[in-house]
Amino acid sequence: MEQHKSYHEQALQPQQWDYLEHPADRAAAAGADPEPDEPDADHESDQAGQWGLFGPSTVTWRVHSDPLIGLATLRALAMQVLHPEGMANVFATARRVDDPWDRLQWAQRHIGAVIFGNSIEAAMTGARLRAVMGQVGGFSGEGSEFRGDDEELVLWMHCCQVASFVEVTRRGGLTLSDAEHEAYLNEQLRTAAVWGLEPDRVPATRRDLTRYFRRMRPQLRMTHEARAFISSLISPAVPELLALTQRNRPSWAPVAGLAWSSLPNWARGMYSSVPGDGAGSLAPSAATVALHSLRDELHRNRH
């Protein structure tokens, strides 16, 4: 009966930060027969709604089953808070600025439900997110009023996630061709639709995504709240650190520092100083090497 539970009933525990569990892995662990490899079987499952928005044959499942997906989620948060109104959306699902771990777990649960859940779970997750963001409001730096579910703001949140997921996992050693990278971005139009975005407004190629971030950069700034949020990621309180790590895994602070070091150069350049030392001060080339090493270690602990 285990394989018939919903994704939310099998949601990640706080300790499972490193990857979003692949449904096929869960079925195998429960003693179920592995899924057939034939494309027709995948198609039939998709038609029946078993795989929801995606399926075993998609690049999305490969990316989101990677051990570095948790670190990529952290990197996405570090990008999102550079948008002042995006910071408000992050606050909406974090208890306080110096406690980002609830926000990380919240993001993992919701993203995982959309990626690995069935069609109903994906739709319900999107509705829940839109309801939360619809309650966020305030005034921008220019004095204009904004809502958390404004299309431009939701688009920013989505693009930070998509870019982080594929760039961190690929940079850390996940084998993806340029064509598969492009395919992932195109597949993520389905996720964008769940968040309430019009697909024709969402960057669906690497070129379009690069242009989007270039266009957004004048609107970004380093606020006190954003710096406090990033600093709390890199230097978490010890009780939280102990609760979120498992034996034989790298300590959380260096991993969080590596998430910051994996940011694009333009994002790192917005800081007047490095928010921390150790992994948080790695040069881009050294961060790439560290991502490879971390991914290898996580693979060993995972199997």
PDB file of C-alpha atoms in Angstrom:
ATOM      1  CA  MET A   1       0.000   0.000   0.000  1.00  0.00           C
ATOM      2  CA  GLU A   2       3.005   2.274   0.494  1.00  0.00           C
ATOM      3  CA  GLN A   3       3.324   3.079  -3.196  1.00  0.00           C
ATOM      4  CA  HIS A   4      -0.253   4.408  -3.258  1.00  0.00           C
ATOM      5  CA  LYS A   5       0.357   7.175  -0.703  1.00  0.00           C
ATOM      6  CA  SER A   6       0.272  10.733  -1.961  1.00  0.00           C
ATOM      7  CA  TYR A   7       3.441  12.719  -2.328  1.00  0.00           C
ATOM      8  CA  HIS A   8       2.476  14.875   0.648  1.00  0.00           C
ATOM      9  CA  GLU A   9       2.130  11.776   2.848  1.00  0.00           C
ATOM     10  CA  GLN A  10       5.670  10.842   1.790  1.00  0.00           C
ATOM     11  CA  ALA A  11       6.983  14.410   2.120  1.00  0.00           C
ATOM     12  CA  LEU A  12      10.602  14.953   2.997  1.00  0.00           C
ATOM     13  CA  GLN A  13      11.595  14.868   6.601  1.00  0.00           C
ATOM     14  CA  PRO A  14      13.744  17.814   7.748  1.00  0.00           C
ATOM     15  CA  GLN A  15      16.847  15.621   7.688  1.00  0.00           C
ATOM     16  CA  GLN A  16      16.434  14.714   4.026  1.00  0.00           C
ATOM     17  CA  TRP A  17      17.819  17.937   2.640  1.00  0.00           C
ATOM     18  CA  ASP A  18      20.090  16.626  -0.060  1.00  0.00           C
ATOM     19  CA  TYR A  19      17.684  15.430  -2.738  1.00  0.00           C
ATOM     20  CA  LEU A  20      14.014  15.041  -3.576  1.00  0.00           C
ATOM     21  CA  GLU A  21      13.305  11.321  -3.621  1.00  0.00           C
ATOM     22  CA  HIS A  22      12.600   9.773  -6.992  1.00  0.00           C
ATOM     23  CA  PRO A  23       9.220   7.944  -6.964  1.00  0.00           C
ATOM     24  CA  ALA A  24      10.762   4.964  -8.743  1.00  0.00           C
ATOM     25  CA  ASP A  25      13.282   4.699  -5.906  1.00  0.00           C
ATOM     26  CA  ARG A  26      10.446   4.597  -3.379  1.00  0.00           C
ATOM     27  CA  ALA A  27       8.685   1.844  -5.309  1.00  0.00           C
ATOM     28  CA  ALA A  28      11.877  -0.214  -5.537  1.00  0.00           C
ATOM     29  CA  ALA A  29      12.503   0.209  -1.805  1.00  0.00           C
ATOM     30  CA  ALA A  30       8.987  -1.050  -1.113  1.00  0.00           C
ATOM     31  CA  GLY A  31       9.620  -4.192  -3.176  1.00  0.00           C
ATOM     32  CA  ALA A  32       7.554  -3.149  -6.175  1.00  0.00           C
ATOM     33  CA  ASP A  33       8.563  -4.149  -9.650  1.00  0.00           C
ATOM     34  CA  PRO A  34      10.668  -1.501 -11.399  1.00  0.00           C
ATOM     35  CA  GLU A  35       8.916   0.603 -13.955  1.00  0.00           C
ATOM     36  CA  PRO A  36       9.212  -0.721 -17.529  1.00  0.00           C
ATOM     37  CA  ASP A  37      11.606   1.074 -19.818  1.00  0.00           C
ATOM     38  CA  GLU A  38       9.378   1.130 -22.876  1.00  0.00           C
ATOM     39  CA  PRO A  39       8.329   4.630 -23.926  1.00  0.00           C
ATOM     40  CA  ASP A  40       4.787   3.359 -24.473  1.00  0.00           C
ATOM     41  CA  ALA A  41       4.543   2.429 -20.801  1.00  0.00           C
ATOM     42  CA  ASP A  42       5.589   5.935 -19.789  1.00  0.00           C
ATOM     43  CA  HIS A  43       3.045   7.365 -22.193  1.00  0.00           C
ATOM     44  CA  GLU A  44       0.278   5.181 -20.791  1.00  0.00           C
ATOM     45  CA  SER A  45       1.191   6.197 -17.250  1.00  0.00           C
ATOM     46  CA  ASP A  46       1.149   9.848 -18.256  1.00  0.00           C
ATOM     47  CA  GLN A  47      -2.259   9.413 -19.843  1.00  0.00           C
ATOM     48  CA  ALA A  48      -3.555   7.853 -16.621  1.00  0.00           C
ATOM     49  CA  GLY A  49      -2.184  10.747 -14.561  1.00  0.00           C
ATOM     50  CA  GLN A  50       0.270   8.552 -12.639  1.00  0.00           C
ATOM     51  CA  TRP A  51       3.257  10.776 -13.340  1.00  0.00           C
ATOM     52  CA  GLY A  52       1.489  14.128 -13.290  1.00  0.00           C
ATOM     53  CA  LEU A  53       3.287  16.890 -15.173  1.00  0.00           C
ATOM     54  CA  PHE A  54       6.451  14.885 -15.777  1.00  0.00           C
ATOM     55  CA  GLY A  55       7.640  11.296 -15.941  1.00  0.00           C
ATOM     56  CA  PRO A  56      10.702   9.027 -15.862  1.00  0.00           C
ATOM     57  CA  SER A  57      11.669   9.922 -19.423  1.00  0.00           C
ATOM     58  CA  THR A  58      11.886  13.685 -18.741  1.00  0.00           C
ATOM     59  CA  VAL A  59      15.047  15.651 -18.092  1.00  0.00           C
ATOM     60  CA  THR A  60      13.210  17.221 -15.152  1.00  0.00           C
ATOM     61  CA  TRP A  61      13.189  13.950 -13.214  1.00  0.00           C
ATOM     62  CA  ARG A  62      16.926  13.537 -13.794  1.00  0.00           C
ATOM     63  CA  VAL A  63      17.686  17.033 -12.559  1.00  0.00           C
ATOM     64  CA  HIS A  64      15.423  16.880  -9.510  1.00  0.00           C
ATOM     65  CA  SER A  65      16.654  13.423  -8.483  1.00  0.00           C
ATOM     66  CA  ASP A  66      20.219  14.688  -8.257  1.00  0.00           C
ATOM     67  CA  PRO A  67      21.860  14.807  -4.792  1.00  0.00           C
ATOM     68  CA  LEU A  68      22.693  18.511  -5.245  1.00  0.00           C
ATOM     69  CA  ILE A  69      19.063  19.599  -5.621  1.00  0.00           C
ATOM     70  CA  GLY A  70      18.889  20.720  -1.981  1.00  0.00           C
ATOM     71  CA  LEU A  71      21.930  22.940  -2.408  1.00  0.00           C
ATOM     72  CA  ALA A  72      20.421  24.267  -5.638  1.00  0.00           C
ATOM     73  CA  THR A  73      17.278  25.211  -3.699  1.00  0.00           C
ATOM     74  CA  LEU A  74      19.419  27.229  -1.306  1.00  0.00           C
ATOM     75  CA  ARG A  75      21.082  28.947  -4.236  1.00  0.00           C
ATOM     76  CA  ALA A  76      17.658  29.830  -5.652  1.00  0.00           C
ATOM     77  CA  LEU A  77      16.658  31.442  -2.345  1.00  0.00           C
ATOM     78  CA  ALA A  78      19.911  33.420  -2.323  1.00  0.00           C
ATOM     79  CA  MET A  79      19.008  34.795  -5.761  1.00  0.00           C
ATOM     80  CA  GLN A  80      15.352  35.444  -4.983  1.00  0.00           C
ATOM     81  CA  VAL A  81      16.059  37.709  -2.013  1.00  0.00           C
ATOM     82  CA  LEU A  82      18.074  40.094  -4.208  1.00  0.00           C
ATOM     83  CA  HIS A  83      14.726  41.336  -5.511  1.00  0.00           C
ATOM     84  CA  PRO A  84      13.264  43.566  -2.740  1.00  0.00           C
ATOM     85  CA  GLU A  85       9.720  42.415  -3.407  1.00  0.00           C
ATOM     86  CA  GLY A  86      10.972  38.847  -3.825  1.00  0.00           C
ATOM     87  CA  MET A  87      12.319  39.127  -0.296  1.00  0.00           C
ATOM     88  CA  ALA A  88       8.753  39.761   0.879  1.00  0.00           C
ATOM     89  CA  ASN A  89       7.626  36.544  -0.782  1.00  0.00           C
ATOM     90  CA  VAL A  90      10.429  34.641   0.931  1.00  0.00           C
ATOM     91  CA  PHE A  91       9.369  36.135   4.269  1.00  0.00           C
ATOM     92  CA  ALA A  92       5.814  34.930   3.653  1.00  0.00           C
ATOM     93  CA  THR A  93       6.894  31.330   4.193  1.00  0.00           C
ATOM     94  CA  ALA A  94       9.745  31.803   6.696  1.00  0.00           C
ATOM     95  CA  ARG A  95       9.083  32.369  10.365  1.00  0.00           C
ATOM     96  CA  ARG A  96      11.732  35.053  10.693  1.00  0.00           C
ATOM     97  CA  VAL A  97      14.624  36.485   8.714  1.00  0.00           C
ATOM     98  CA  ASP A  98      17.283  34.612  10.688  1.00  0.00           C
ATOM     99  CA  ASP A  99      15.538  31.243  10.420  1.00  0.00           C
ATOM    100  CA  PRO A 100      15.475  30.264   6.727  1.00  0.00           C
ATOM    101  CA  TRP A 101      15.267  26.523   7.251  1.00  0.00           C
ATOM    102  CA  ASP A 102      11.478  26.408   7.318  1.00  0.00           C
ATOM    103  CA  ARG A 103      11.522  28.282   4.031  1.00  0.00           C
ATOM    104  CA  LEU A 104      13.940  25.766   2.536  1.00  0.00           C
ATOM    105  CA  GLN A 105      11.839  22.797   3.623  1.00  0.00           C
ATOM    106  CA  TRP A 106       8.654  24.532   2.434  1.00  0.00           C
ATOM    107  CA  ALA A 107      10.221  25.113  -0.979  1.00  0.00           C
ATOM    108  CA  GLN A 108      11.392  21.509  -1.258  1.00  0.00           C
ATOM    109  CA  ARG A 109       7.987  20.092  -0.368  1.00  0.00           C
ATOM    110  CA  HIS A 110       6.120  22.289  -2.827  1.00  0.00           C
ATOM    111  CA  ILE A 111       8.578  21.876  -5.680  1.00  0.00           C
ATOM    112  CA  GLY A 112       8.735  18.130  -5.079  1.00  0.00           C
ATOM    113  CA  ALA A 113       4.943  17.828  -5.167  1.00  0.00           C
ATOM    114  CA  VAL A 114       4.826  19.566  -8.545  1.00  0.00           C
ATOM    115  CA  ILE A 115       7.724  17.600 -10.041  1.00  0.00           C
ATOM    116  CA  PHE A 116       6.990  14.116  -8.662  1.00  0.00           C
ATOM    117  CA  GLY A 117       3.331  14.300  -7.627  1.00  0.00           C
ATOM    118  CA  ASN A 118       0.344  13.348  -9.730  1.00  0.00           C
ATOM    119  CA  SER A 119      -1.721  15.883 -11.631  1.00  0.00           C
ATOM    120  CA  ILE A 120      -4.097  16.596  -8.751  1.00  0.00           C
ATOM    121  CA  GLU A 121      -1.259  17.115  -6.266  1.00  0.00           C
ATOM    122  CA  ALA A 122       0.521  19.457  -8.666  1.00  0.00           C
ATOM    123  CA  ALA A 123      -2.628  21.529  -9.176  1.00  0.00           C
ATOM    124  CA  MET A 124      -3.364  21.692  -5.447  1.00  0.00           C
ATOM    125  CA  THR A 125       0.207  22.751  -4.717  1.00  0.00           C
ATOM    126  CA  GLY A 126      -0.008  25.549  -7.260  1.00  0.00           C
ATOM    127  CA  ALA A 127      -3.295  26.749  -5.799  1.00  0.00           C
ATOM    128  CA  ARG A 128      -1.831  26.707  -2.289  1.00  0.00           C
ATOM    129  CA  LEU A 129       1.206  28.714  -3.376  1.00  0.00           C
ATOM    130  CA  ARG A 130      -0.895  31.294  -5.193  1.00  0.00           C
ATOM    131  CA  ALA A 131      -3.123  31.649  -2.124  1.00  0.00           C
ATOM    132  CA  VAL A 132      -0.133  32.307   0.128  1.00  0.00           C
ATOM    133  CA  MET A 133       1.481  34.783  -2.230  1.00  0.00           C
ATOM    134  CA  GLY A 134      -1.845  36.534  -2.769  1.00  0.00           C
ATOM    135  CA  GLN A 135      -1.764  37.541   0.891  1.00  0.00           C
ATOM    136  CA  VAL A 136       1.653  39.202   0.555  1.00  0.00           C
ATOM    137  CA  GLY A 137       1.634  42.912  -0.107  1.00  0.00           C
ATOM    138  CA  GLY A 138       3.585  46.083   0.491  1.00  0.00           C
ATOM    139  CA  PHE A 139       5.313  48.983  -1.166  1.00  0.00           C
ATOM    140  CA  SER A 140       8.301  48.725  -3.461  1.00  0.00           C
ATOM    141  CA  GLY A 141      11.441  50.823  -3.145  1.00  0.00           C
ATOM    142  CA  GLU A 142       9.917  53.255  -5.627  1.00  0.00           C
ATOM    143  CA  GLY A 143       6.828  53.638  -3.444  1.00  0.00           C
ATOM    144  CA  SER A 144       4.424  51.715  -5.670  1.00  0.00           C
ATOM    145  CA  GLU A 145       2.186  49.070  -4.156  1.00  0.00           C
ATOM    146  CA  PHE A 146       2.832  45.426  -5.006  1.00  0.00           C
ATOM    147  CA  ARG A 147       1.249  42.032  -4.381  1.00  0.00           C
ATOM    148  CA  GLY A 148       3.100  38.779  -3.880  1.00  0.00           C
ATOM    149  CA  ASP A 149       1.203  37.131  -6.706  1.00  0.00           C
ATOM    150  CA  ASP A 150       2.091  39.819  -9.263  1.00  0.00           C
ATOM    151  CA  GLU A 151       3.051  38.016 -12.458  1.00  0.00           C
ATOM    152  CA  GLU A 152       6.441  39.721 -12.755  1.00  0.00           C
ATOM    153  CA  LEU A 153       7.330  38.796  -9.177  1.00  0.00           C
ATOM    154  CA  VAL A 154       6.233  35.170  -9.538  1.00  0.00           C
ATOM    155  CA  LEU A 155       8.225  35.013 -12.769  1.00  0.00           C
ATOM    156  CA  TRP A 156      11.333  36.188 -10.895  1.00  0.00           C
ATOM    157  CA  MET A 157      10.884  33.505  -8.247  1.00  0.00           C
ATOM    158  CA  HIS A 158      10.379  30.834 -10.906  1.00  0.00           C
ATOM    159  CA  CYS A 159      13.369  31.818 -13.034  1.00  0.00           C
ATOM    160  CA  CYS A 160      15.701  31.848 -10.014  1.00  0.00           C
ATOM    161  CA  GLN A 161      14.617  28.310  -9.181  1.00  0.00           C
ATOM    162  CA  VAL A 162      14.848  26.916 -12.686  1.00  0.00           C
ATOM    163  CA  ALA A 163      18.262  28.457 -13.347  1.00  0.00           C
ATOM    164  CA  SER A 164      19.630  27.246 -10.012  1.00  0.00           C
ATOM    165  CA  PHE A 165      18.348  23.678 -10.328  1.00  0.00           C
ATOM    166  CA  VAL A 166      19.847  22.972 -13.726  1.00  0.00           C
ATOM    167  CA  GLU A 167      23.016  25.053 -13.388  1.00  0.00           C
ATOM    168  CA  VAL A 168      24.085  23.714  -9.980  1.00  0.00           C
ATOM    169  CA  THR A 169      23.408  20.053 -10.789  1.00  0.00           C
ATOM    170  CA  ARG A 170      25.087  20.264 -14.184  1.00  0.00           C
ATOM    171  CA  ARG A 171      28.031  22.187 -12.800  1.00  0.00           C
ATOM    172  CA  GLY A 172      28.362  19.587 -10.033  1.00  0.00           C
ATOM    173  CA  GLY A 173      28.679  16.714 -12.487  1.00  0.00           C
ATOM    174  CA  LEU A 174      25.212  15.710 -13.679  1.00  0.00           C
ATOM    175  CA  THR A 175      25.679  14.658 -17.287  1.00  0.00           C
ATOM    176  CA  LEU A 176      23.434  16.849 -19.426  1.00  0.00           C
ATOM    177  CA  SER A 177      24.043  17.842 -23.006  1.00  0.00           C
ATOM    178  CA  ASP A 178      23.310  21.372 -24.166  1.00  0.00           C
ATOM    179  CA  ALA A 179      20.185  20.015 -25.873  1.00  0.00           C
ATOM    180  CA  GLU A 180      19.023  18.406 -22.614  1.00  0.00           C
ATOM    181  CA  HIS A 181      19.681  21.665 -20.778  1.00  0.00           C
ATOM    182  CA  GLU A 182      17.395  23.382 -23.267  1.00  0.00           C
ATOM    183  CA  ALA A 183      14.841  20.567 -22.926  1.00  0.00           C
ATOM    184  CA  TYR A 184      14.745  21.057 -19.143  1.00  0.00           C
ATOM    185  CA  LEU A 185      13.994  24.748 -19.494  1.00  0.00           C
ATOM    186  CA  ASN A 186      11.241  23.975 -21.982  1.00  0.00           C
ATOM    187  CA  GLU A 187       9.754  21.322 -19.694  1.00  0.00           C
ATOM    188  CA  GLN A 188       9.645  23.846 -16.871  1.00  0.00           C
ATOM    189  CA  LEU A 189       6.985  25.801 -18.731  1.00  0.00           C
ATOM    190  CA  ARG A 190       4.625  23.235 -17.184  1.00  0.00           C
ATOM    191  CA  THR A 191       5.785  24.208 -13.701  1.00  0.00           C
ATOM    192  CA  ALA A 192       5.415  27.877 -14.574  1.00  0.00           C
ATOM    193  CA  ALA A 193       1.793  27.242 -15.565  1.00  0.00           C
ATOM    194  CA  VAL A 194       1.163  25.660 -12.144  1.00  0.00           C
ATOM    195  CA  TRP A 195       2.438  28.850 -10.509  1.00  0.00           C
ATOM    196  CA  GLY A 196      -0.091  30.804 -12.571  1.00  0.00           C
ATOM    197  CA  LEU A 197       2.245  32.152 -15.255  1.00  0.00           C
ATOM    198  CA  GLU A 198       1.456  32.416 -18.935  1.00  0.00           C
ATOM    199  CA  PRO A 199       3.943  30.070 -20.670  1.00  0.00           C
ATOM    200  CA  ASP A 200       4.592  32.479 -23.539  1.00  0.00           C
ATOM    201  CA  ARG A 201       6.020  34.986 -21.041  1.00  0.00           C
ATOM    202  CA  VAL A 202       8.442  32.529 -19.425  1.00  0.00           C
ATOM    203  CA  PRO A 203      12.040  32.140 -20.703  1.00  0.00           C
ATOM    204  CA  ALA A 204      12.250  28.677 -22.242  1.00  0.00           C
ATOM    205  CA  THR A 205      15.825  28.709 -23.608  1.00  0.00           C
ATOM    206  CA  ARG A 206      19.223  29.457 -22.104  1.00  0.00           C
ATOM    207  CA  ARG A 207      19.515  32.555 -24.258  1.00  0.00           C
ATOM    208  CA  ASP A 208      16.136  33.857 -23.143  1.00  0.00           C
ATOM    209  CA  LEU A 209      16.945  33.141 -19.497  1.00  0.00           C
ATOM    210  CA  THR A 210      20.255  35.006 -19.753  1.00  0.00           C
ATOM    211  CA  ARG A 211      18.494  37.966 -21.325  1.00  0.00           C
ATOM    212  CA  TYR A 212      15.839  37.896 -18.614  1.00  0.00           C
ATOM    213  CA  PHE A 213      18.392  38.121 -15.785  1.00  0.00           C
ATOM    214  CA  ARG A 214      20.239  40.880 -17.631  1.00  0.00           C
ATOM    215  CA  ARG A 215      16.984  42.824 -17.913  1.00  0.00           C
ATOM    216  CA  MET A 216      16.177  42.302 -14.217  1.00  0.00           C
ATOM    217  CA  ARG A 217      19.533  43.311 -12.779  1.00  0.00           C
ATOM    218  CA  PRO A 218      18.786  47.072 -12.562  1.00  0.00           C
ATOM    219  CA  GLN A 219      15.799  46.244 -10.338  1.00  0.00           C
ATOM    220  CA  LEU A 220      17.840  44.247  -7.830  1.00  0.00           C
ATOM    221  CA  ARG A 221      19.618  45.517  -4.762  1.00  0.00           C
ATOM    222  CA  MET A 222      21.257  44.261  -1.616  1.00  0.00           C
ATOM    223  CA  THR A 223      19.028  45.139   1.325  1.00  0.00           C
ATOM    224  CA  HIS A 224      19.707  44.698   5.009  1.00  0.00           C
ATOM    225  CA  GLU A 225      17.069  41.961   5.118  1.00  0.00           C
ATOM    226  CA  ALA A 226      18.614  40.101   2.205  1.00  0.00           C
ATOM    227  CA  ARG A 227      22.080  40.221   3.755  1.00  0.00           C
ATOM    228  CA  ALA A 228      20.687  38.967   7.074  1.00  0.00           C
ATOM    229  CA  PHE A 229      18.923  36.122   5.290  1.00  0.00           C
ATOM    230  CA  ILE A 230      22.045  35.065   3.384  1.00  0.00           C
ATOM    231  CA  SER A 231      24.220  35.334   6.483  1.00  0.00           C
ATOM    232  CA  SER A 232      21.816  33.072   8.378  1.00  0.00           C
ATOM    233  CA  LEU A 233      22.191  30.476   5.629  1.00  0.00           C
ATOM    234  CA  ILE A 234      25.970  30.494   5.773  1.00  0.00           C
ATOM    235  CA  SER A 235      26.223  30.703   9.577  1.00  0.00           C
ATOM    236  CA  PRO A 236      23.178  28.823  10.931  1.00  0.00           C
ATOM    237  CA  ALA A 237      22.492  28.457  14.632  1.00  0.00           C
ATOM    238  CA  VAL A 238      24.062  25.320  16.047  1.00  0.00           C
ATOM    239  CA  PRO A 239      20.788  23.670  17.198  1.00  0.00           C
ATOM    240  CA  GLU A 240      19.323  24.037  13.712  1.00  0.00           C
ATOM    241  CA  LEU A 241      22.542  22.749  12.187  1.00  0.00           C
ATOM    242  CA  LEU A 242      22.498  19.647  14.346  1.00  0.00           C
ATOM    243  CA  ALA A 243      18.860  19.003  13.513  1.00  0.00           C
ATOM    244  CA  LEU A 244      19.445  19.196   9.787  1.00  0.00           C
ATOM    245  CA  THR A 245      22.588  17.116   9.409  1.00  0.00           C
ATOM    246  CA  GLN A 246      23.090  13.400   9.500  1.00  0.00           C
ATOM    247  CA  ARG A 247      26.071  11.371  10.482  1.00  0.00           C
ATOM    248  CA  ASN A 248      28.869  11.179   7.914  1.00  0.00           C
ATOM    249  CA  ARG A 249      27.519  14.149   5.945  1.00  0.00           C
ATOM    250  CA  PRO A 250      29.277  17.457   5.423  1.00  0.00           C
ATOM    251  CA  SER A 251      28.414  20.052   8.070  1.00  0.00           C
ATOM    252  CA  TRP A 252      25.629  22.363   6.984  1.00  0.00           C
ATOM    253  CA  ALA A 253      27.515  25.668   7.171  1.00  0.00           C
ATOM    254  CA  PRO A 254      30.128  24.808   4.500  1.00  0.00           C
ATOM    255  CA  VAL A 255      27.405  23.379   2.258  1.00  0.00           C
ATOM    256  CA  ALA A 256      25.368  26.566   2.606  1.00  0.00           C
ATOM    257  CA  GLY A 257      28.478  28.621   1.920  1.00  0.00           C
ATOM    258  CA  LEU A 258      28.998  26.590  -1.241  1.00  0.00           C
ATOM    259  CA  ALA A 259      25.441  27.412  -2.311  1.00  0.00           C
ATOM    260  CA  TRP A 260      26.360  31.088  -2.080  1.00  0.00           C
ATOM    261  CA  SER A 261      29.643  30.542  -3.918  1.00  0.00           C
ATOM    262  CA  SER A 262      27.745  28.900  -6.772  1.00  0.00           C
ATOM    263  CA  LEU A 263      25.809  32.110  -7.480  1.00  0.00           C
ATOM    264  CA  PRO A 264      26.430  33.783 -10.847  1.00  0.00           C
ATOM    265  CA  ASN A 265      29.158  36.411 -10.787  1.00  0.00           C
ATOM    266  CA  TRP A 266      26.722  39.304 -11.148  1.00  0.00           C
ATOM    267  CA  ALA A 267      24.833  38.156  -8.029  1.00  0.00           C
ATOM    268  CA  ARG A 268      28.002  37.672  -5.987  1.00  0.00           C
ATOM    269  CA  GLY A 269      29.132  41.120  -7.117  1.00  0.00           C
ATOM    270  CA  MET A 270      26.151  42.721  -5.394  1.00  0.00           C
ATOM    271  CA  TYR A 271      27.745  42.013  -2.025  1.00  0.00           C
ATOM    272  CA  SER A 272      30.193  44.580  -0.695  1.00  0.00           C
ATOM    273  CA  SER A 273      31.958  41.766   1.152  1.00  0.00           C
ATOM    274  CA  VAL A 274      31.848  37.988   1.299  1.00  0.00           C
ATOM    275  CA  PRO A 275      29.183  36.942   3.863  1.00  0.00           C
ATOM    276  CA  GLY A 276      31.384  34.438   5.613  1.00  0.00           C
ATOM    277  CA  ASP A 277      34.554  32.470   5.024  1.00  0.00           C
ATOM    278  CA  GLY A 278      35.439  28.928   4.067  1.00  0.00           C
ATOM    279  CA  ALA A 279      33.165  27.625   1.305  1.00  0.00           C
ATOM    280  CA  GLY A 280      31.479  31.026   1.150  1.00  0.00           C
ATOM    281  CA  SER A 281      34.672  32.609  -0.140  1.00  0.00           C
ATOM    282  CA  LEU A 282      35.517  30.145  -2.918  1.00  0.00           C
ATOM    283  CA  ALA A 283      36.305  31.429  -6.383  1.00  0.00           C
ATOM    284  CA  PRO A 284      33.971  30.162  -9.148  1.00  0.00           C
ATOM    285  CA  SER A 285      36.449  27.532 -10.381  1.00  0.00           C
ATOM    286  CA  ALA A 286      37.060  26.262  -6.843  1.00  0.00           C
ATOM    287  CA  ALA A 287      33.305  26.196  -6.196  1.00  0.00           C
ATOM    288  CA  THR A 288      32.860  23.935  -9.233  1.00  0.00           C
ATOM    289  CA  VAL A 289      35.457  21.497  -7.882  1.00  0.00           C
ATOM    290  CA  ALA A 290      33.754  21.568  -4.472  1.00  0.00           C
ATOM    291  CA  LEU A 291      30.361  20.861  -6.050  1.00  0.00           C
ATOM    292  CA  HIS A 292      31.817  17.777  -7.759  1.00  0.00           C
ATOM    293  CA  SER A 293      33.328  16.557  -4.483  1.00  0.00           C
ATOM    294  CA  LEU A 294      30.118  17.148  -2.548  1.00  0.00           C
ATOM    295  CA  ARG A 295      28.024  15.354  -5.158  1.00  0.00           C
ATOM    296  CA  ASP A 296      30.361  12.338  -5.052  1.00  0.00           C
ATOM    297  CA  GLU A 297      30.149  12.201  -1.259  1.00  0.00           C
ATOM    298  CA  LEU A 298      26.365  12.470  -1.297  1.00  0.00           C
ATOM    299  CA  HIS A 299      26.172   9.679  -3.845  1.00  0.00           C
ATOM    300  CA  ARG A 300      28.230   7.445  -1.566  1.00  0.00           C
ATOM    301  CA  ASN A 301      26.023   8.208   1.452  1.00  0.00           C
ATOM    302  CA  ARG A 302      22.885   7.786  -0.620  1.00  0.00           C
ATOM    303  CA  HIS A 303      23.674   4.264  -1.813  1.00  0.00           C
TER     304      HIS A 303
END
